Coordinates of C-alpha atoms in Angstrom, one line a residue:
Chain A
M15 CA 138.8 121.3 105.1
S16 CA 136.6 118.3 105.7
Y17 CA 133.9 117.4 103.0
A18 CA 131.2 118.5 105.4
R19 CA 132.3 121.9 105.5
Q20 CA 133.0 121.8 101.9
M21 CA 129.6 120.6 101.1
L22 CA 127.8 123.0 103.5
D23 CA 130.0 126.1 101.6
S24 CA 129.4 124.9 98.1
Y25 CA 125.3 125.9 97.9
Q26 CA 122.9 128.5 99.1
S27 CA 120.6 127.1 102.0
T28 CA 118.2 128.3 104.5
L29 CA 120.9 127.6 107.2
G30 CA 119.7 129.3 110.1
V31 CA 123.3 128.5 112.1
D32 CA 126.6 129.2 111.6
A33 CA 128.3 126.6 109.1
A34 CA 131.1 126.2 111.2
L35 CA 129.2 125.2 114.3
L36 CA 127.4 122.6 111.7
A37 CA 130.2 121.8 110.1
A38 CA 132.3 120.5 113.6
A39 CA 129.4 118.7 114.8
I40 CA 128.9 116.7 111.5
D41 CA 132.5 115.9 111.7
A42 CA 132.6 115.0 115.3
I43 CA 129.6 112.6 114.7
S44 CA 131.3 110.6 111.6
D45 CA 134.3 110.1 114.0
C46 CA 131.6 109.1 116.6
V47 CA 130.5 106.6 114.7
Q48 CA 133.5 105.2 113.5
A49 CA 134.9 105.4 117.0
C50 CA 131.5 103.3 118.3
I51 CA 131.7 101.0 115.7
A52 CA 135.1 100.2 115.9
D53 CA 135.1 100.2 119.9
T54 CA 132.5 97.3 119.8
D55 CA 134.4 95.3 117.7
A56 CA 137.4 95.8 119.7
D57 CA 135.3 95.3 123.0
L58 CA 134.0 91.8 121.9
S59 CA 137.7 91.5 121.5
E60 CA 138.6 91.1 125.0
Q61 CA 138.6 87.9 127.3
D62 CA 136.6 89.4 129.6
V63 CA 133.4 90.4 127.9
T64 CA 131.3 89.8 130.1
E65 CA 133.1 93.0 131.7
M66 CA 132.6 95.0 128.6
V67 CA 128.6 94.3 127.7
R68 CA 127.5 97.8 129.2
C69 CA 130.1 99.4 127.1
I70 CA 129.0 97.2 123.6
R71 CA 125.2 98.6 124.4
L72 CA 126.0 101.9 124.7
C73 CA 128.2 102.0 121.9
L74 CA 125.6 100.4 119.8
D75 CA 123.1 103.5 120.4
C76 CA 125.8 105.8 120.1
A77 CA 126.7 105.1 116.7
D78 CA 123.0 104.6 116.0
I79 CA 122.0 107.9 117.3
C80 CA 125.1 109.6 116.0
A81 CA 124.1 108.6 112.4
A82 CA 120.5 109.8 112.1
T83 CA 121.9 112.8 113.5
G84 CA 124.7 113.6 111.1
G85 CA 121.8 112.6 108.3
V86 CA 119.0 114.9 109.7
I87 CA 121.7 117.8 110.8
S88 CA 123.3 117.7 107.0
R89 CA 119.8 118.2 105.3
T90 CA 120.1 121.7 106.2
A91 CA 117.5 123.1 103.7
G92 CA 114.3 121.8 105.8
Y93 CA 115.7 122.5 109.7
D94 CA 112.7 121.8 112.0
A95 CA 113.8 122.7 115.8
Q96 CA 110.8 120.4 116.6
V97 CA 112.8 117.4 114.9
A98 CA 116.6 118.7 115.4
R99 CA 116.4 119.6 119.1
P100 CA 115.3 116.2 120.8
L101 CA 117.1 114.6 118.4
L102 CA 120.3 116.5 119.0
L103 CA 119.4 116.4 123.0
A104 CA 119.1 112.4 122.4
C105 CA 122.6 112.2 120.8
V106 CA 124.6 114.5 123.4
A107 CA 123.0 111.9 126.3
I108 CA 124.1 109.2 124.5
C109 CA 127.7 110.3 124.5
K110 CA 127.5 111.7 127.5
S111 CA 126.6 107.8 128.9
C112 CA 128.8 106.2 126.4
G113 CA 131.8 108.8 127.0
D114 CA 131.5 107.9 130.5
E115 CA 131.4 104.1 130.4
C116 CA 134.4 103.8 127.9
E117 CA 136.1 106.3 130.1
R118 CA 135.8 104.0 133.1
H119 CA 137.7 101.2 130.9
A120 CA 140.6 103.9 129.6
H121 CA 143.0 103.0 131.6
M122 CA 143.2 99.3 130.2
Y123 CA 142.0 99.8 127.1
E124 CA 143.0 101.9 124.5
H125 CA 140.6 101.6 122.1
C126 CA 138.1 102.7 125.1
R127 CA 140.1 105.8 125.6
V128 CA 139.9 106.7 122.0
C129 CA 136.5 106.1 122.1
A130 CA 135.7 108.3 125.2
E131 CA 137.5 110.9 123.2
A132 CA 135.5 110.8 120.1
C133 CA 131.8 110.9 122.2
R134 CA 132.5 113.9 124.6
R135 CA 134.1 115.7 121.3
C136 CA 130.5 114.8 119.8
E137 CA 128.9 115.8 123.3
Q138 CA 130.3 118.9 123.1
A139 CA 129.6 119.9 119.3
C140 CA 126.3 118.5 119.3
R141 CA 125.2 120.5 122.5
E142 CA 126.9 123.6 121.2
L143 CA 124.4 123.2 118.1
A144 CA 121.5 122.6 119.9
D145 CA 122.1 125.7 122.1
A146 CA 122.4 127.7 118.1
M147 CA 119.4 126.7 117.4
K148 CA 117.1 128.3 120.3
Chain B
M11 CA 103.6 86.8 115.1
S12 CA 106.1 89.3 114.2
Y13 CA 109.4 88.8 115.0
A14 CA 110.4 92.0 117.2
R15 CA 107.5 90.2 119.4
Q16 CA 109.4 86.7 119.0
M17 CA 112.1 88.0 120.0
L18 CA 111.1 90.0 123.1
D19 CA 109.3 86.9 124.6
S20 CA 112.2 84.4 124.2
Y21 CA 114.5 86.0 126.4
Q22 CA 114.9 87.0 130.0
S23 CA 115.1 91.2 130.1
T24 CA 115.0 93.9 132.4
L25 CA 112.3 95.5 130.0
G26 CA 110.3 97.9 132.6
V27 CA 107.2 98.7 129.6
D28 CA 104.9 96.1 128.7
A29 CA 106.2 93.8 125.7
A30 CA 103.5 94.3 123.1
L31 CA 103.2 98.2 123.6
L32 CA 106.8 97.5 122.5
A33 CA 107.2 95.0 119.9
A34 CA 104.1 97.6 118.4
A35 CA 106.4 100.6 118.2
I36 CA 109.2 98.4 116.8
D37 CA 107.1 97.0 114.1
A38 CA 105.5 100.1 113.5
I39 CA 109.0 101.7 113.4
S40 CA 110.0 99.1 111.3
D41 CA 107.2 99.8 108.9
C42 CA 107.6 103.4 108.8
V43 CA 111.4 103.2 107.6
Q44 CA 110.0 101.1 104.7
A45 CA 107.3 103.2 103.8
C46 CA 109.7 106.7 104.2
I47 CA 112.7 104.8 101.5
A48 CA 109.6 103.5 98.9
D49 CA 108.0 107.1 98.9
T50 CA 111.1 108.8 98.4
D51 CA 111.7 107.1 95.3
A52 CA 108.4 107.1 94.4
D53 CA 108.5 110.6 94.5
L54 CA 111.4 111.0 92.8
S55 CA 109.8 109.4 89.6
E56 CA 106.8 112.1 89.9
Q57 CA 107.1 114.5 86.9
D58 CA 106.5 117.6 89.4
V59 CA 109.3 116.4 91.2
T60 CA 109.9 120.1 92.5
E61 CA 106.3 120.1 94.0
M62 CA 107.8 116.7 96.2
V63 CA 110.8 118.0 97.5
R64 CA 110.0 119.1 100.8
C65 CA 108.5 115.0 100.9
I66 CA 111.3 114.6 100.0
R67 CA 113.5 115.4 102.7
L68 CA 110.8 114.6 105.5
C69 CA 110.8 111.1 104.4
L70 CA 114.6 111.1 104.9
D71 CA 114.5 112.5 108.1
C72 CA 111.7 110.2 108.4
A73 CA 113.6 106.6 107.7
D74 CA 116.8 108.0 109.6
I75 CA 115.2 108.7 112.9
C76 CA 113.1 105.7 113.0
A77 CA 116.0 103.3 111.9
A78 CA 117.7 104.4 115.0
T79 CA 114.7 104.6 117.0
G80 CA 113.8 101.1 115.9
G81 CA 117.4 100.3 116.9
V82 CA 117.6 101.6 120.3
I83 CA 114.3 100.4 122.0
S84 CA 114.8 96.9 120.6
R85 CA 118.3 96.6 122.9
T86 CA 115.9 96.3 125.5
A87 CA 118.4 95.5 128.7
G88 CA 120.1 98.7 128.5
Y89 CA 116.9 101.4 128.5
D90 CA 118.0 104.6 129.6
A91 CA 115.0 107.5 129.5
Q92 CA 117.2 110.0 129.4
V93 CA 118.2 108.7 125.5
A94 CA 115.4 106.9 124.8
R95 CA 112.4 109.7 125.5
P96 CA 114.2 112.5 123.8
L97 CA 114.8 110.3 120.4
L98 CA 111.1 109.0 120.8
L99 CA 109.9 112.5 121.0
A100 CA 112.3 113.3 118.1
C101 CA 110.6 109.8 116.6
V102 CA 106.9 111.4 116.7
A103 CA 107.7 115.3 115.7
I104 CA 109.2 113.7 112.5
C105 CA 106.8 111.4 111.9
K106 CA 103.8 113.8 112.2
S107 CA 105.5 116.2 110.1
C108 CA 106.1 113.7 106.9
G109 CA 102.7 111.9 107.4
D110 CA 101.1 115.7 107.2
E111 CA 102.9 116.2 104.3
C112 CA 102.5 112.7 102.8
E113 CA 98.8 113.6 103.4
R114 CA 98.7 116.8 101.0
H115 CA 99.5 114.4 97.8
A116 CA 97.1 111.8 99.0
H117 CA 94.6 113.1 97.0
M118 CA 97.0 112.5 93.9
Y119 CA 99.5 109.8 95.1
E120 CA 98.0 106.9 96.4
H121 CA 102.4 106.4 97.6
C122 CA 102.1 109.3 99.4
R123 CA 98.6 108.1 101.0
V124 CA 100.3 104.7 102.3
C125 CA 103.3 106.4 103.9
A126 CA 101.2 108.8 105.5
E127 CA 99.3 106.2 107.1
A128 CA 102.2 104.3 107.9
C129 CA 103.7 107.3 109.6
R130 CA 100.5 108.2 111.4
R131 CA 100.8 104.2 112.8
C132 CA 104.2 105.1 113.8
E133 CA 103.8 108.0 115.4
Q134 CA 101.3 106.9 117.3
A135 CA 103.0 103.7 118.5
C136 CA 106.5 105.8 119.6
R137 CA 104.1 108.3 121.6
E138 CA 102.2 105.1 123.5
L139 CA 105.9 104.0 124.3
A140 CA 107.1 107.1 125.6
D141 CA 104.4 107.9 127.6
A142 CA 104.9 104.3 129.2
M143 CA 108.2 105.3 129.8
K144 CA 108.0 108.2 132.0
Chain C
M15 CA 145.6 110.7 112.7
S16 CA 141.9 109.7 111.7
Y17 CA 140.0 107.8 114.9
A18 CA 139.4 104.5 112.5
R19 CA 143.4 104.1 112.4
Q20 CA 144.1 105.1 116.3
M21 CA 141.4 102.3 116.4
L22 CA 142.9 100.0 114.3
D23 CA 146.3 100.3 116.2
S24 CA 144.7 100.3 119.9
Y25 CA 143.6 96.1 119.5
Q26 CA 144.9 93.2 118.7
S27 CA 143.0 91.4 115.6
T28 CA 143.0 88.7 113.3
L29 CA 143.4 91.9 110.4
G30 CA 145.0 89.9 107.8
V31 CA 145.3 92.9 105.5
D32 CA 147.3 96.4 106.4
A33 CA 146.5 98.8 108.7
A34 CA 147.2 101.8 107.0
L35 CA 145.3 100.4 103.9
L36 CA 142.0 99.7 105.9
A37 CA 142.4 102.8 107.8
A38 CA 142.5 104.7 104.5
A39 CA 139.1 102.6 103.3
I40 CA 137.4 103.1 106.4
D41 CA 138.0 107.1 106.1
A42 CA 137.4 107.6 102.9
I43 CA 134.0 105.8 103.1
S44 CA 132.9 107.7 106.1
D45 CA 134.1 111.1 103.9
C46 CA 131.7 109.6 101.0
V47 CA 128.6 109.1 103.1
Q48 CA 129.4 112.8 104.6
A49 CA 129.4 113.8 100.9
C50 CA 126.8 112.0 99.8
I51 CA 124.1 113.0 102.4
A52 CA 125.2 116.7 101.7
D53 CA 124.6 116.3 97.5
T54 CA 121.6 114.8 97.8
D55 CA 120.4 117.7 100.5
A56 CA 121.9 120.2 97.2
D57 CA 120.5 118.5 94.4
L58 CA 117.1 119.0 96.0
S59 CA 118.0 122.8 96.6
E60 CA 118.8 123.4 92.7
Q61 CA 115.7 124.9 90.4
D62 CA 115.8 122.0 87.9
V63 CA 115.8 119.5 90.5
T64 CA 114.4 117.1 87.9
E65 CA 117.8 116.8 86.1
M66 CA 119.2 115.8 89.4
V67 CA 117.0 112.7 90.0
R68 CA 119.6 110.2 88.9
C69 CA 122.1 112.1 90.9
I70 CA 119.7 111.8 94.2
R71 CA 119.1 108.3 93.5
L72 CA 122.9 107.4 93.1
C73 CA 123.7 109.4 96.4
L74 CA 121.2 107.9 98.6
D75 CA 122.4 104.3 97.2
C76 CA 126.1 105.2 97.9
A77 CA 125.7 106.5 100.9
D78 CA 123.9 103.2 102.6
I79 CA 126.5 101.0 100.7
C80 CA 129.1 103.3 102.0
A81 CA 127.8 102.9 105.7
A82 CA 127.5 99.4 105.7
T83 CA 130.6 98.6 104.2
G84 CA 131.9 100.6 106.7
G85 CA 130.8 98.8 109.4
V86 CA 131.3 95.4 108.3
I87 CA 135.2 96.3 107.3
S88 CA 135.5 98.5 110.7
R89 CA 134.8 94.9 112.4
T90 CA 138.5 93.7 111.6
A91 CA 138.3 90.5 113.9
G92 CA 135.6 88.4 111.8
Y93 CA 136.6 89.2 108.3
D94 CA 135.1 87.0 106.0
A95 CA 135.9 87.4 102.7
Q96 CA 132.9 85.7 101.0
V97 CA 130.9 88.9 102.5
A98 CA 133.3 91.5 102.6
R99 CA 134.8 91.1 98.7
P100 CA 131.1 91.0 97.1
L101 CA 130.1 94.0 99.5
L102 CA 133.4 95.9 98.5
L103 CA 132.4 95.1 95.1
A104 CA 128.9 96.8 95.3
C105 CA 130.9 100.2 96.6
V106 CA 133.6 100.2 94.1
A107 CA 130.2 100.0 91.8
I108 CA 128.1 102.6 93.5
C109 CA 130.7 104.9 94.1
K110 CA 131.9 104.5 89.8
S111 CA 128.2 105.1 89.0
C112 CA 127.9 108.0 91.6
G113 CA 130.7 109.6 90.6
D114 CA 130.9 109.9 87.3
E115 CA 127.2 111.5 87.5
C116 CA 128.2 114.0 89.7
E117 CA 131.1 114.5 87.5
R118 CA 128.6 115.1 84.8
H119 CA 127.3 118.5 86.9
A120 CA 130.5 118.8 88.9
H121 CA 131.1 122.2 86.3
M122 CA 127.2 123.8 87.0
Y123 CA 127.9 122.3 90.6
E124 CA 130.3 123.1 93.3
H125 CA 128.6 120.6 95.3
C126 CA 128.5 117.9 92.7
R127 CA 132.5 118.7 92.2
V128 CA 133.4 117.8 95.9
C129 CA 130.9 114.6 96.2
A130 CA 132.2 113.2 92.9
E131 CA 136.2 113.9 94.1
A132 CA 134.9 111.7 97.5
C133 CA 133.6 109.1 95.1
R134 CA 136.3 109.1 93.4
R135 CA 138.3 108.7 96.6
C136 CA 136.2 106.1 98.1
E137 CA 136.1 104.0 94.8
Q138 CA 139.9 104.2 95.1
A139 CA 140.3 102.6 98.5
C140 CA 138.0 100.0 98.7
R141 CA 138.9 98.9 95.2
E142 CA 142.7 98.3 96.9
L143 CA 141.3 96.9 99.9
A144 CA 139.1 94.6 97.9
D145 CA 142.8 93.5 96.2
A146 CA 144.4 93.2 99.2
M147 CA 142.0 90.3 100.5
K148 CA 141.8 88.6 97.6
Chain D
M20 CA 99.4 93.4 102.5
S21 CA 103.0 94.7 103.4
Y22 CA 103.6 98.1 103.0
A23 CA 106.4 97.2 100.8
R24 CA 104.0 95.7 98.4
Q25 CA 101.8 98.7 99.0
M26 CA 104.1 100.7 97.9
L27 CA 105.5 98.8 95.1
D28 CA 101.9 98.5 93.6
S29 CA 101.3 102.2 93.9
Y30 CA 103.7 103.6 91.3
Q31 CA 105.0 103.0 87.9
S32 CA 108.6 102.5 87.8
T33 CA 110.8 100.1 85.3
L34 CA 110.6 97.7 87.7
G35 CA 112.0 94.6 85.6
V36 CA 111.3 92.5 88.3
D37 CA 108.3 90.8 89.5
A38 CA 107.2 92.9 92.3
A39 CA 105.4 90.1 94.9
L40 CA 109.7 88.4 94.2
L41 CA 110.7 91.9 95.1
A42 CA 108.2 92.8 98.3
A43 CA 108.9 89.5 99.7
A44 CA 113.2 90.8 99.5
I45 CA 112.2 94.1 101.1
D46 CA 109.2 92.4 103.8
A47 CA 112.1 89.5 104.7
I48 CA 115.0 91.9 104.7
S49 CA 113.2 94.0 107.2
D50 CA 112.2 91.3 109.4
C51 CA 115.9 90.3 109.5
V52 CA 117.3 93.7 110.3
Q53 CA 114.7 93.4 113.4
A54 CA 115.9 89.9 114.3
C55 CA 119.6 90.6 114.5
I56 CA 119.7 93.6 116.2
A57 CA 117.2 92.0 118.5
D58 CA 119.3 89.0 118.7
T59 CA 122.7 90.8 119.5
D60 CA 121.5 92.5 122.4
A61 CA 119.5 89.0 123.6
D62 CA 123.4 87.5 122.9
L63 CA 124.9 90.2 125.2
S64 CA 122.4 89.3 127.7
E65 CA 123.5 85.1 128.2
Q66 CA 125.7 84.2 130.8
D67 CA 128.0 82.7 128.8
V68 CA 128.4 86.3 126.8
T69 CA 132.2 84.7 125.5
E70 CA 130.5 82.0 123.7
M71 CA 128.2 84.5 121.7
V72 CA 130.9 86.4 120.3
R73 CA 130.9 85.1 117.1
C74 CA 127.1 85.2 117.0
I75 CA 127.1 89.0 117.8
R76 CA 129.5 89.9 115.1
L77 CA 127.6 87.8 112.4
C78 CA 124.2 89.7 113.8
L79 CA 126.0 93.2 113.3
D80 CA 127.4 92.9 109.9
C81 CA 124.0 91.5 109.0
A82 CA 121.8 94.1 109.9
D83 CA 124.1 96.4 108.6
I84 CA 124.0 94.4 104.7
C85 CA 120.8 94.0 105.1
A86 CA 119.7 97.1 105.9
A87 CA 121.5 98.7 103.1
T88 CA 120.3 96.0 100.3
G89 CA 116.5 96.8 101.5
G90 CA 117.2 100.8 100.8
V91 CA 119.1 100.4 97.3
I92 CA 116.4 97.5 96.1
S93 CA 113.5 99.9 97.4
R94 CA 114.4 102.5 95.2
T95 CA 113.3 100.5 92.1
A96 CA 113.8 103.2 89.4
G97 CA 117.5 102.9 89.3
Y98 CA 118.6 99.3 89.4
D99 CA 121.7 99.0 88.3
A100 CA 123.1 95.1 88.1
Q101 CA 127.0 96.0 88.9
V102 CA 125.6 97.5 92.2
A103 CA 122.7 95.2 93.1
R104 CA 123.8 92.3 92.3
P105 CA 127.3 91.9 94.7
L106 CA 125.2 93.5 97.4
L107 CA 122.4 91.2 97.1
L108 CA 125.5 88.6 97.2
A109 CA 127.2 89.9 99.9
C110 CA 123.5 89.5 101.5
V111 CA 122.9 86.2 100.7
A112 CA 126.4 85.2 101.9
I113 CA 126.0 86.9 105.3
C114 CA 122.4 85.6 105.5
K115 CA 123.9 82.2 105.3
S116 CA 126.7 82.3 107.9
C117 CA 124.6 84.0 110.4
G118 CA 122.1 81.6 110.0
D119 CA 124.3 79.1 110.6
E120 CA 125.7 80.7 113.6
C121 CA 122.2 81.2 115.5
E122 CA 121.1 77.6 114.7
R123 CA 124.2 76.5 116.3
H124 CA 122.8 78.3 119.6
A125 CA 119.2 77.3 118.4
H126 CA 118.6 74.5 120.8
M127 CA 119.8 76.8 124.0
Y128 CA 118.1 80.1 122.9
E129 CA 115.1 80.7 121.6
H130 CA 115.8 83.7 120.4
C131 CA 118.8 82.0 118.2
R132 CA 115.8 79.7 116.9
V133 CA 114.0 82.8 115.7
C134 CA 116.9 84.8 114.3
A135 CA 118.3 82.2 112.4
E136 CA 114.6 81.3 110.6
A137 CA 114.5 85.1 109.8
C138 CA 118.5 84.9 108.3
R139 CA 117.4 81.4 106.1
R140 CA 113.9 83.5 104.9
C141 CA 116.0 86.4 104.0
E142 CA 119.0 84.2 102.6
Q143 CA 116.1 82.3 100.1
A144 CA 114.4 85.8 99.4
C145 CA 117.4 87.7 98.3
R146 CA 118.8 84.7 96.6
E147 CA 115.7 84.3 94.1
L148 CA 116.0 87.9 93.5
A149 CA 119.5 88.3 93.1
D150 CA 118.6 85.2 90.2
A151 CA 115.7 87.1 89.0
M152 CA 118.5 89.7 87.8
K153 CA 120.2 88.4 85.8

């Protein structure tokens, strides 16, 4: 069981959404931050860096937005849909773009294939959470 | 002239929005991050911490969302309105909530008055940038 | 296998340290960030918030330092011991302090027990990595 | 007067260091985060990205470490020299490396000249603060 899930189970909070769904989103976000930071570095190590510029920029945006989203949805007691929903939508949008771009390089670079997978899972988990918050 | 403005003036980018508007948003966001981090600590130093819990949570969300938004809008070359707009809207919404809550304490605590001011300026600057991106 | 490990295995880098050790540190750091953010929120939800102020401050420092350390050690290609070692030492020190404080509350609050465990694992993993970098 | 200084002046804290010195460090750190994020994007926009790879990596490390250091030293109430000093030393070291690398490109790229200046000021301010904490 992830730390996110253990933490959610450990205290009373006015959660309003299913704990399993929320923990899955926090975990997927955390993985996506890891993958995007590492993929940026891997892209910078390739010979044709120029080809990877768009991928690097998207990974940087994705890591920043995911980290902020993870923080906000982890503070379960103060959910405000007016904040959390557009943030989750931004997260879904950047994970989609970043995942698409990484997938374009997936046949050449294993690191982009792995990062694309992390982005897809994160996109899906954030979309489900955003839907549940409606 | 702020570093943000100097940096924007120093290289060719497919900006798409007015550099003065963008630099103002980056500066206001940077100030708001500073103010919210410091206000969290100041709130924790007050005797009636229990009264400040909501203010602390909002400041934590506000600092996280502002930091991510500042990063994304600073990477001017890759603007994607589908990402930047909901992110700016989340930023406007949290700055509004955090500014309102800080203002409630402004008569008692100078640190909340200062933080409310930083949130208001950031809300305004991000709203103007979001409008300009339409 | 964690994303950190998959990413490390996916590209050639001038790593200089054992990949298993590095991946373990990145994973432990990632977990510790999650746990500290959640523990801050859980602490703020307790009735005796005043008692938890020191715990909250340490969790905030711990989350910030761990996040930065995770980023730096994930960019494996450019290791500079003059940067990475003091950073890892700061990470070890804050994980020790935060873990100690969380443990003081562990008998009362399950969330502090879980967070203490995440801090201990992170402290250990960062110490081992710092030692390997000597 | 910067928000950092206004915040420091607004509440009683067991500061232990001169407020002007601390505010100067927080401001310089905040500027350096801005400059390094923008310089990363500017570097990625240059034709010879390959030449800029080391500069990009150093800017990414510098932004991460500065952001964490800014957070920790802004939470003035809980200073722990065992944490703050190695963190400030890591910050000084990365600002030195990043400033040196940016300076190498300063004659060609105005954005690197500006970023080098921000790094130098941050290095100096953090060194002075670290010395004052001894």
